Every structure is written in C-alpha cells, then in structure tokens.
XYZ file of N, CA, C and O in Angstrom:
500
model
N 6.140 -19.126 6.980
C 5.508 -18.405 8.077
C 5.657 -16.896 7.908
O 4.700 -16.164 8.052
N 6.878 -16.426 7.572
C 7.082 -14.995 7.383
C 6.175 -14.446 6.295
O 5.623 -13.360 6.442
N 6.023 -15.183 5.204
C 5.191 -14.707 4.108
C 3.739 -14.550 4.541
O 3.035 -13.679 4.049
N 3.290 -15.360 5.497
C 1.913 -15.261 5.973
C 1.683 -13.934 6.670
O 0.716 -13.225 6.385
N 2.571 -13.549 7.605
C 2.343 -12.278 8.288
C 2.684 -11.096 7.396
O 2.090 -10.023 7.520
N 3.592 -11.259 6.447
C 3.851 -10.189 5.480
C 2.605 -9.965 4.626
O 2.175 -8.830 4.407
N 2.003 -11.049 4.165
C 0.790 -10.952 3.358
C -0.335 -10.303 4.165
O -1.082 -9.478 3.640
N -0.442 -10.624 5.429
C -1.470 -10.029 6.285
C -1.276 -8.519 6.403
O -2.240 -7.748 6.288
N -0.046 -8.071 6.626
C 0.237 -6.634 6.733
C -0.051 -5.932 5.409
O -0.683 -4.867 5.373
N 0.391 -6.531 4.317
C 0.181 -5.950 2.992
C -1.307 -5.874 2.673
O -1.805 -4.843 2.199
N -2.032 -6.940 2.945
C -3.463 -6.941 2.645
C -4.233 -5.954 3.525
O -5.224 -5.365 3.079
N -3.787 -5.724 4.752
C -4.417 -4.693 5.590
C -4.160 -3.305 5.019
O -5.052 -2.447 5.022
N -2.944 -3.083 4.519
C -2.633 -1.800 3.878
C -3.539 -1.585 2.665
O -4.160 -0.528 2.515
N -3.652 -2.587 1.817
C -4.499 -2.485 0.623
C -5.959 -2.289 1.009
O -6.688 -1.516 0.381
N -6.406 -2.966 2.057
C -7.795 -2.846 2.502
C -8.134 -1.410 2.898
O -9.293 -0.996 2.793
N -7.149 -0.636 3.342
C -7.407 0.756 3.714
C -7.930 1.559 2.517
O -8.768 2.452 2.686
N -7.466 1.248 1.312
C -7.959 1.939 0.119
C -9.410 1.577 -0.179
O -10.126 2.340 -0.808
N -9.831 0.392 0.252
C -11.147 -0.140 -0.080
C -12.123 -0.101 1.095
O -13.204 -0.685 1.013
N -11.757 0.568 2.169
C -12.590 0.605 3.378
C -13.955 1.221 3.088
O -14.100 2.060 2.188
N -14.941 0.812 3.863
C -16.303 1.327 3.687
C -16.369 2.841 3.895
O -17.164 3.525 3.263
N -15.522 3.370 4.779
C -15.470 4.817 4.999
C -14.072 5.193 5.478
O -13.296 4.333 5.906
N -13.777 6.494 5.422
C -12.476 6.979 5.892
C -12.253 6.657 7.369
O -11.117 6.566 7.819
N -13.336 6.481 8.132
C -13.225 6.178 9.561
C -12.501 4.858 9.816
O -11.929 4.674 10.890
N -12.528 3.931 8.861
C -11.895 2.625 9.035
C -10.419 2.621 8.616
O -9.693 1.676 8.925
N -9.988 3.643 7.913
C -8.619 3.683 7.385
C -7.570 3.629 8.498
O -6.627 2.828 8.420
N -7.663 4.446 9.572
C -6.617 4.400 10.607
C -6.442 3.012 11.232
O -5.309 2.565 11.457
N -7.546 2.325 11.503
C -7.462 0.991 12.104
C -6.728 0.009 11.179
O -5.863 -0.745 11.625
N -7.050 0.039 9.910
C -6.397 -0.866 8.957
C -4.912 -0.541 8.820
O -4.075 -1.447 8.771
N -4.585 0.740 8.774
C -3.173 1.118 8.658
C -2.396 0.767 9.922
O -1.222 0.385 9.843
N -3.021 0.874 11.092
C -2.354 0.499 12.345
C -2.034 -0.993 12.372
O -1.006 -1.399 12.910
N -2.889 -1.809 11.771
C -2.598 -3.248 11.673
C -1.439 -3.527 10.720
O -0.727 -4.506 10.878
N -1.280 -2.670 9.713
C -0.314 -2.925 8.649
C 1.049 -2.295 8.888
O 2.073 -2.860 8.489
N 1.087 -1.128 9.509
C 2.294 -0.296 9.548
C 2.798 -0.057 10.963
O 2.009 0.022 11.902
N 4.103 0.113 11.091
C 4.658 0.560 12.364
C 4.383 2.061 12.503
O 4.217 2.755 11.494
N 4.338 2.584 13.726
C 4.066 4.021 13.899
C 5.078 4.924 13.183
O 4.734 6.015 12.740
N 6.321 4.449 13.052
C 7.375 5.258 12.443
C 7.645 4.891 10.977
O 8.721 5.131 10.448
N 6.641 4.342 10.295
C 6.806 3.901 8.914
C 7.369 5.025 8.041
O 7.032 6.195 8.208
N 8.253 4.645 7.128
C 8.776 5.555 6.108
C 8.160 5.112 4.786
O 8.314 3.963 4.379
N 7.446 6.029 4.139
C 6.678 5.740 2.934
C 7.247 6.562 1.785
O 7.190 7.787 1.805
N 7.835 5.864 0.818
C 8.324 6.525 -0.386
C 7.268 6.343 -1.459
O 7.133 5.266 -2.042
N 6.473 7.371 -1.706
C 5.379 7.294 -2.657
C 5.611 8.199 -3.845
O 6.709 8.734 -4.041
N 4.578 8.410 -4.624
C 4.708 9.203 -5.847
C 5.070 10.670 -5.605
O 5.547 11.343 -6.508
N 4.865 11.158 -4.388
C 5.166 12.553 -4.089
C 6.375 12.708 -3.165
O 6.559 13.738 -2.545
N 7.176 11.658 -3.055
C 8.363 11.718 -2.222
C 8.185 10.965 -0.915
O 7.320 10.105 -0.782
N 9.005 11.330 0.059
C 9.039 10.642 1.342
C 8.005 11.212 2.298
O 7.850 12.434 2.416
N 7.329 10.301 2.994
C 6.421 10.657 4.078
C 6.794 9.809 5.279
O 7.196 8.655 5.123
N 6.653 10.357 6.464
C 6.990 9.642 7.687
C 5.778 9.517 8.591
O 5.082 10.506 8.840
N 5.546 8.309 9.080
C 4.493 8.067 10.057
C 3.164 7.668 9.442
O 2.882 7.938 8.272
N 2.361 7.008 10.271
C 1.056 6.516 9.826
C 0.150 7.671 9.398
O -0.594 7.553 8.418
N 0.189 8.804 10.086
C -0.687 9.923 9.726
C -0.432 10.386 8.291
O -1.376 10.700 7.561
N 0.822 10.432 7.883
C 1.151 10.843 6.511
C 0.634 9.829 5.498
O 0.103 10.199 4.450
N 0.765 8.547 5.810
C 0.251 7.512 4.912
C -1.273 7.580 4.867
O -1.885 7.438 3.799
N -1.887 7.831 5.998
C -3.349 7.963 6.039
C -3.812 9.105 5.134
O -4.800 8.963 4.392
N -3.119 10.238 5.158
C -3.481 11.359 4.283
C -3.384 10.943 2.813
O -4.272 11.259 2.010
N -2.326 10.211 2.457
C -2.158 9.737 1.084
C -3.311 8.818 0.683
O -3.926 8.990 -0.377
N -3.627 7.847 1.525
C -4.702 6.898 1.227
C -6.035 7.637 1.091
O -6.789 7.417 0.134
N -6.320 8.534 2.017
C -7.603 9.256 1.967
C -7.673 10.180 0.747
O -8.747 10.333 0.151
N -6.553 10.770 0.352
C -6.544 11.583 -0.871
C -6.882 10.728 -2.089
O -7.638 11.153 -2.967
N -6.342 9.515 -2.159
C -6.672 8.606 -3.260
C -8.155 8.249 -3.224
O -8.809 8.179 -4.261
N -8.687 8.037 -2.030
C -10.097 7.673 -1.876
C -11.025 8.819 -2.284
O -12.169 8.589 -2.623
N -10.514 10.040 -2.253
C -11.328 11.220 -2.585
C -11.119 11.690 -4.027
O -11.377 12.846 -4.351
N -10.683 10.800 -4.887
C -10.463 11.150 -6.289
C -11.750 11.752 -6.866
O -12.848 11.299 -6.526
N -11.646 12.771 -7.715
C -12.852 13.403 -8.271
C -13.794 12.426 -8.999
O -15.000 12.659 -9.046
N -13.262 11.361 -9.551
C -14.096 10.372 -10.232
C -14.687 9.349 -9.277
O -15.362 8.413 -9.702
N -14.409 9.499 -7.989
C -14.906 8.561 -6.983
C -13.785 7.650 -6.511
O -12.727 7.587 -7.124
N -14.021 6.956 -5.406
C -12.976 6.078 -4.870
C -12.765 4.869 -5.775
O -13.710 4.250 -6.256
N -11.510 4.574 -6.021
C -11.167 3.402 -6.808
C -11.057 2.170 -5.926
O -11.387 2.207 -4.743
N -10.584 1.102 -6.517
C -10.411 -0.161 -5.804
C -8.979 -0.635 -5.982
O -8.497 -0.756 -7.109
N -8.310 -0.879 -4.887
C -6.937 -1.380 -4.907
C -6.973 -2.882 -4.699
O -7.732 -3.376 -3.849
N -6.160 -3.619 -5.445
C -6.062 -5.067 -5.226
C -4.620 -5.523 -5.421
O -3.878 -4.945 -6.215
N -4.270 -6.535 -4.651
C -2.962 -7.184 -4.832
C -3.146 -8.185 -5.962
O -4.068 -8.982 -5.951
N -2.267 -8.147 -6.962
C -2.440 -9.027 -8.116
C -1.242 -9.951 -8.304
O -0.959 -10.383 -9.427
N -0.558 -10.255 -7.223
C 0.534 -11.237 -7.256
C 0.660 -11.859 -5.875
O 0.087 -11.366 -4.903
N 1.416 -12.923 -5.813
C 1.786 -13.466 -4.512
C 2.751 -12.502 -3.839
O 3.325 -11.622 -4.490
N 2.941 -12.665 -2.556
C 3.948 -11.904 -1.823
C 5.244 -12.696 -1.891
O 5.297 -13.865 -1.508
N 6.275 -12.068 -2.428
C 7.602 -12.673 -2.532
C 8.440 -12.077 -1.413
O 8.613 -10.855 -1.348
N 8.929 -12.926 -0.494
C 9.604 -12.404 0.691
C 10.946 -13.082 0.929
O 11.023 -14.095 1.606
N 12.012 -12.498 0.387
C 13.345 -12.992 0.732
C 13.839 -12.299 2.012
O 14.181 -11.126 1.990
N 13.786 -12.976 3.119
C 14.224 -12.392 4.393
C 13.199 -11.423 4.936
O 12.009 -11.705 4.991
N 13.652 -10.209 5.323
C 12.757 -9.233 5.944
C 12.146 -8.250 4.931
O 11.410 -7.352 5.306
N 12.451 -8.434 3.659
C 11.900 -7.615 2.589
C 10.848 -8.405 1.817
O 10.968 -9.619 1.682
N 9.852 -7.721 1.311
C 8.816 -8.378 0.513
C 8.441 -7.456 -0.643
O 8.630 -6.238 -0.579
N 7.906 -8.078 -1.679
C 7.391 -7.299 -2.806
C 6.116 -7.955 -3.317
O 5.892 -9.149 -3.122
N 5.329 -7.124 -3.973
C 4.072 -7.598 -4.548
C 3.637 -6.603 -5.610
O 4.048 -5.444 -5.619
N 2.794 -7.069 -6.516
C 2.226 -6.213 -7.552
C 0.795 -5.841 -7.170
O 0.119 -6.623 -6.507
N 0.375 -4.674 -7.601
C -0.957 -4.196 -7.292
C -1.585 -3.536 -8.515
O -0.899 -3.190 -9.475
N -2.896 -3.362 -8.422
C -3.674 -2.733 -9.481
C -4.701 -1.819 -8.822
O -5.357 -2.220 -7.851
N -4.820 -0.605 -9.340
C -5.810 0.344 -8.856
C -6.791 0.624 -9.986
O -6.407 1.093 -11.053
N -8.068 0.288 -9.747
C -9.127 0.495 -10.741
C -10.015 1.659 -10.313
O -10.298 1.837 -9.135
N -10.500 2.393 -11.315
C -11.431 3.486 -11.077
C -12.833 2.908 -10.875
O -13.065 1.738 -11.171
N -13.784 3.722 -10.384
C -15.136 3.212 -10.139
C -15.797 2.588 -11.371
O -16.613 1.681 -11.244
N -15.421 3.048 -12.573
C -16.010 2.471 -13.789
C -15.328 1.163 -14.199
O -15.671 0.565 -15.216
N -14.343 0.710 -13.407
C -13.649 -0.544 -13.688
C -12.388 -0.393 -14.522
O -11.638 -1.357 -14.697
N -12.127 0.796 -15.037
C -10.923 0.992 -15.844
C -9.670 0.944 -14.963
O -9.700 1.323 -13.795
N -8.599 0.449 -15.547
C -7.315 0.385 -14.836
C -6.704 1.779 -14.787
O -6.489 2.382 -15.813
N -6.433 2.273 -13.591
C -5.863 3.614 -13.435
C -4.358 3.562 -13.219
O -3.612 4.292 -13.817
N -3.923 2.694 -12.337
C -2.503 2.560 -12.023
C -2.178 1.099 -11.773
O -3.018 0.345 -11.283
N -0.953 0.731 -12.075
C -0.427 -0.574 -11.699
C 0.932 -0.326 -11.071
O 1.522 0.740 -11.240
N 1.433 -1.300 -10.353
C 2.755 -1.095 -9.785
C 3.241 -2.263 -8.965
O 2.576 -3.297 -8.838
N 4.405 -2.046 -8.420
C 5.051 -2.991 -7.523
C 5.483 -2.218 -6.290
O 6.066 -1.145 -6.407
N 5.178 -2.736 -5.123
C 5.660 -2.154 -3.875
C 6.707 -3.078 -3.281
O 6.591 -4.308 -3.368
N 7.700 -2.471 -2.692
C 8.726 -3.192 -1.944
C 8.607 -2.717 -0.505
O 8.583 -1.503 -0.252
N 8.488 -3.659 0.421
C 8.296 -3.300 1.815
C 9.309 -4.020 2.701
O 9.744 -5.126 2.389
N 9.654 -3.364 3.780
C 10.497 -3.961 4.813
C 9.604 -4.190 6.020
O 8.781 -3.332 6.365
N 9.758 -5.350 6.636
C 8.897 -5.683 7.774
C 9.707 -5.797 9.060
O 10.824 -6.324 9.068
N 9.112 -5.246 10.107
C 9.686 -5.314 11.460
C 8.540 -5.620 12.411
O 7.506 -4.961 12.369
N 8.731 -6.623 13.241
C 7.700 -7.031 14.203
C 6.341 -7.242 13.520
O 5.310 -6.792 13.998
N 6.378 -7.907 12.377
C 5.189 -8.325 11.625
C 4.381 -7.179 11.033
O 3.238 -7.357 10.644
N 4.995 -5.991 10.954
C 4.337 -4.858 10.306
C 5.333 -4.158 9.386
O 6.543 -4.276 9.542
N 4.815 -3.399 8.466
C 5.639 -2.687 7.486
C 6.230 -1.446 8.141
O 5.501 -0.617 8.689
N 7.572 -1.331 8.073
C 8.209 -0.122 8.609
C 8.845 0.734 7.508
O 9.226 1.870 7.767
N 8.940 0.181 6.299
C 9.408 0.946 5.146
C 8.644 0.453 3.923
O 8.437 -0.746 3.769
N 8.259 1.389 3.072
C 7.524 1.034 1.862
C 8.001 1.915 0.726
O 8.090 3.135 0.872
N 8.287 1.286 -0.401
C 8.658 2.003 -1.615
C 7.643 1.617 -2.685
O 7.456 0.437 -2.985
N 6.978 2.629 -3.239
C 5.927 2.418 -4.231
C 6.493 2.712 -5.618
O 7.024 3.795 -5.854
N 6.374 1.746 -6.510
C 6.726 1.925 -7.911
C 5.433 1.784 -8.700
O 4.907 0.683 -8.846
N 4.888 2.892 -9.155
C 3.612 2.863 -9.867
C 3.753 3.424 -11.264
O 4.644 4.230 -11.551
N 2.861 2.986 -12.156
C 2.868 3.468 -13.530
C 1.459 3.439 -14.090
O 0.617 2.653 -13.657
N 1.223 4.293 -15.065
C -0.022 4.259 -15.824
C -0.045 2.919 -16.559
O 0.955 2.510 -17.141
N -1.170 2.186 -16.541
C -1.205 0.876 -17.175
C -0.922 0.894 -18.666
O -0.551 -0.114 -19.247
N -1.037 2.046 -19.311
C -0.745 2.145 -20.738
C 0.713 2.419 -21.034
O 1.153 2.366 -22.175
N 1.512 2.704 -19.994
C 2.921 3.022 -20.222
C 3.738 1.754 -20.378
O 3.319 0.667 -20.012
N 4.926 1.896 -20.886
C 5.812 0.735 -21.065
C 6.381 0.247 -19.741
O 7.001 -0.796 -19.683
N 6.166 1.005 -18.648
C 6.703 0.642 -17.347
C 5.792 -0.300 -16.579
O 6.151 -0.809 -15.540
N 4.563 -0.521 -17.002
C 3.620 -1.286 -16.182
C 3.783 -2.760 -16.269
O 4.289 -3.449 -16.941
C-alpha cells in the first residue's frame, strides 16, 4: 500500500517535467510534495514547492527545448523512504541525464528529496 502512494507522488513529480505547459507544473508539484519540501538537487539545497517549481521550469526551458523525464525502475520503499531511477531525454530522443532519487514521504507526499544525477556517458550512470 505504501509503495502505491509513494509511486503516485513520484509520478506526479515526474509529470511536472512533462506537463503540456508551465501552468500545469504547480498543480502537479502540489500533488507530489509537501509545502515545506527540502530538495537537494544539482545546485544544492532548495526549500519549498516554489523553489522546486523554479528548478523544474528551468529544465523545461532548456535551449534545446523541453526534454522528457521518465521513471525507469520500480519504486523501492523500505519504510518511509523510497528510491527510484529516472531518465531525462532531450527533444531529439538522446539521453541527457540519468539518476536515482531518494525521497522521504510524509502524509503521502514527498517532504525530502535527494537527486543523484549523472551524464549517461559517465561511469556513474
């Protein structure tokens, strides 16, 4: 049961990257994240949904066009923590980034997220 709502929160977060327009991003993130979410991303720590929204929208505004984010593993959830692998493709279909996120869930939403990303050509992917 826990994995079901964890997967729902994670998939809503991922859907924000793939939304039809930036106008849909806040709604998807509100479904996925607590208002006080702590996001450890590639540029350090960010606090709150607004900071995560800025990160997502910046990715969507890549000079080569918006990419596509997808979850490429099951959600593994031991207790209140979960992890999953993801893939970010550019508009031409090339793999831009891969990674693993570790999330903590509270009240069926993500309240902490740690992003581990790498270039798909690196030995870390």
